[in-house]
Amino acid sequence: GVIDDLIVYRRSDTDYRMVVNAGTADRDIAWMNKQAADFDVTVEPRELSLIAVQGPNAREKTIPLLPADLQTAATELKPFSACWNDGWFVGRTGYTGEDGFEVILPNAAAVSFWQALAKAGVAPIGLGARDTLRLEAGMNLYGSDMDEHITPLQAGLDWTVAWAPETRTF
């Protein structure tokens, strides 16, 4: 089945950032630690905040509010890529079915970033609105369309399965 619909960013040959669902984080991290026991890897949970800014104006509203050293890199981000500095990480997955950014930042900076977004005219929405966007875009939602009892094939996610890992590209 599908353990989670997490996002993995490859930062280097030996460094990956994983974004898991908040509701399944403890279970996901426990599963990863169990798998990691057989390999020379470390799973390091971090206490960070994530603010997703999605929609047709997300990029123009978000970029000016990012740290100066990330603004140009964020402007040039292609879909399914990311940029980062020592404390901030900006992804562009469109996981809601809309274009925009997922900004991962230190907890201490989250409130002021959130307030700056609101001042720039970004309206907050809840998970229900996010789920509606995903439904409209035909994207699966963990817990509804897939879970540990539903395989990727049953969920219509055969495009995510690396049938021949050495040749599969997304």
Coordinates of C-alpha atoms in Angstrom, one line a residue:
G1 CA 0.0 0.0 0.0
V2 CA 0.9 3.7 0.1
I3 CA 2.5 4.7 3.4
D4 CA 2.3 8.4 2.7
D5 CA 2.3 10.8 -0.3
L6 CA 5.4 12.6 0.9
I7 CA 7.6 14.8 -1.2
V8 CA 11.3 14.1 -1.5
Y9 CA 13.8 16.7 -2.6
R10 CA 17.4 15.7 -3.6
R11 CA 19.7 18.4 -2.3
S12 CA 22.9 16.4 -3.0
D13 CA 24.1 12.8 -3.5
T14 CA 23.9 12.3 0.3
D15 CA 21.3 14.9 1.5
Y16 CA 17.5 14.7 0.9
R17 CA 14.7 16.7 2.4
M18 CA 11.4 14.9 2.9
V19 CA 8.1 16.6 3.5
V20 CA 5.6 14.3 5.2
N21 CA 2.0 14.8 6.1
A22 CA 1.7 16.4 9.6
G23 CA -1.0 13.9 10.5
T24 CA 1.2 10.9 9.6
A25 CA 4.6 12.3 10.5
D26 CA 5.3 10.1 13.6
R27 CA 4.3 7.0 11.8
D28 CA 6.3 8.0 8.7
I29 CA 9.4 8.8 10.7
A30 CA 9.2 5.5 12.6
W31 CA 8.9 3.6 9.3
M32 CA 11.9 5.4 7.9
N33 CA 14.0 4.8 11.0
K34 CA 13.2 1.1 10.8
Q35 CA 14.3 1.0 7.1
A36 CA 17.4 3.1 7.9
A37 CA 18.6 0.6 10.4
D38 CA 20.0 -1.6 7.6
F39 CA 21.8 1.2 5.8
D40 CA 24.4 3.9 6.6
V41 CA 21.8 6.7 6.7
T42 CA 20.4 9.0 9.4
V43 CA 16.8 10.3 9.6
E44 CA 16.8 13.7 11.3
P45 CA 13.4 15.0 12.0
R46 CA 13.3 18.8 12.1
E47 CA 10.9 21.2 13.7
L48 CA 10.1 23.5 10.9
S49 CA 7.0 25.3 9.5
L50 CA 5.6 25.0 6.0
I51 CA 3.5 27.6 4.4
A52 CA 2.1 26.8 0.9
V53 CA 1.3 29.8 -1.2
Q54 CA -0.7 28.5 -4.2
G55 CA -2.7 30.1 -7.0
P56 CA -2.3 32.3 -10.1
N57 CA -0.7 35.2 -8.1
A58 CA 1.3 33.1 -5.7
R59 CA 4.7 33.7 -7.3
E60 CA 4.4 37.5 -7.6
K61 CA 3.1 37.8 -4.0
T62 CA 5.7 35.4 -2.4
I63 CA 9.0 36.2 -4.1
P64 CA 9.4 39.7 -2.7
L65 CA 8.9 38.4 0.9
L66 CA 11.6 35.7 0.7
P67 CA 15.1 36.3 2.0
A68 CA 17.0 38.4 -0.5
D69 CA 19.4 35.6 -1.3
L70 CA 16.5 33.3 -2.4
Q71 CA 14.5 35.7 -4.5
T72 CA 16.3 35.3 -7.8
A73 CA 16.6 31.5 -7.4
A74 CA 12.9 31.2 -6.5
T75 CA 12.0 33.3 -9.6
E76 CA 13.9 30.8 -11.8
L77 CA 12.5 27.6 -10.2
K78 CA 11.2 25.1 -12.6
P79 CA 8.3 22.9 -11.4
F80 CA 9.3 20.1 -9.1
S81 CA 12.5 21.8 -8.0
A82 CA 13.7 23.8 -5.0
C83 CA 16.1 26.4 -3.8
W84 CA 17.4 27.0 -0.2
N85 CA 19.8 28.8 2.1
D86 CA 20.8 27.9 5.6
G87 CA 17.4 28.2 7.1
W88 CA 14.7 28.5 4.4
F89 CA 13.7 26.1 1.7
V90 CA 11.4 27.0 -1.2
G91 CA 9.8 24.2 -3.3
R92 CA 7.7 24.4 -6.4
T93 CA 5.7 21.2 -6.6
G94 CA 2.2 22.5 -7.3
Y95 CA 0.9 19.8 -5.0
T96 CA -2.5 21.4 -4.8
G97 CA -2.9 21.4 -8.5
E98 CA -2.1 25.2 -8.6
D99 CA 1.2 26.9 -9.3
G100 CA 3.0 28.4 -6.4
F101 CA 5.5 27.7 -3.7
E102 CA 5.9 25.6 -0.6
V103 CA 8.0 27.6 1.8
I104 CA 9.7 25.7 4.6
L105 CA 11.2 28.0 7.2
P106 CA 12.3 28.1 10.9
N107 CA 9.3 28.2 13.3
A108 CA 10.5 31.5 14.7
A109 CA 10.1 33.1 11.2
A110 CA 6.7 31.6 10.4
V111 CA 4.4 34.1 12.0
S112 CA 6.1 37.2 10.5
F113 CA 6.2 35.5 7.1
W114 CA 2.5 34.6 7.4
Q115 CA 1.6 38.2 8.4
A116 CA 3.7 39.6 5.5
L117 CA 1.8 37.4 3.1
A118 CA -1.5 38.6 4.5
K119 CA -0.4 42.2 4.2
A120 CA 0.5 41.5 0.5
G121 CA -3.1 40.3 -0.1
V122 CA -2.7 36.5 0.2
A123 CA -5.8 35.1 1.7
P124 CA -5.6 32.1 4.0
I125 CA -7.5 29.0 3.1
G126 CA -8.0 25.7 4.9
L127 CA -7.4 22.1 4.1
G128 CA -10.9 21.7 2.6
A129 CA -10.1 24.3 -0.1
R130 CA -6.7 22.6 -0.7
D131 CA -8.5 19.2 -1.1
T132 CA -11.0 20.8 -3.5
L133 CA -8.1 22.1 -5.7
R134 CA -6.5 18.6 -5.7
L135 CA -9.8 17.0 -6.7
E136 CA -10.3 19.5 -9.5
A137 CA -6.8 18.7 -10.7
G138 CA -7.4 15.0 -10.5
M139 CA -4.7 14.5 -7.8
N140 CA -5.0 11.9 -5.2
L141 CA -5.5 12.7 -1.5
Y142 CA -3.9 10.5 1.1
G143 CA -6.5 9.0 3.4
S144 CA -9.2 9.3 0.8
D145 CA -7.9 7.9 -2.5
M146 CA -4.9 6.0 -1.1
D147 CA -3.6 4.6 2.2
E148 CA -1.5 1.7 3.4
H149 CA -4.3 -0.7 2.2
I150 CA -4.4 0.7 -1.4
T151 CA -1.5 0.0 -3.8
P152 CA -0.2 2.7 -6.1
L153 CA -1.8 0.8 -9.0
Q154 CA -5.2 0.6 -7.4
A155 CA -4.9 4.4 -6.7
G156 CA -4.1 5.1 -10.4
L157 CA -0.5 6.1 -9.6
D158 CA 1.2 3.6 -11.9
W159 CA 3.1 6.6 -13.4
T160 CA 4.9 6.9 -10.0
V161 CA 6.2 3.3 -10.0
A162 CA 9.7 2.8 -11.3
W163 CA 9.2 -0.4 -13.3
A164 CA 12.8 -0.1 -14.6
P165 CA 14.5 2.2 -12.1
E166 CA 17.6 2.7 -14.3
T167 CA 15.5 4.2 -17.1
R168 CA 12.5 5.7 -15.4
T169 CA 12.2 9.5 -15.4
F170 CA 9.4 11.7 -14.2

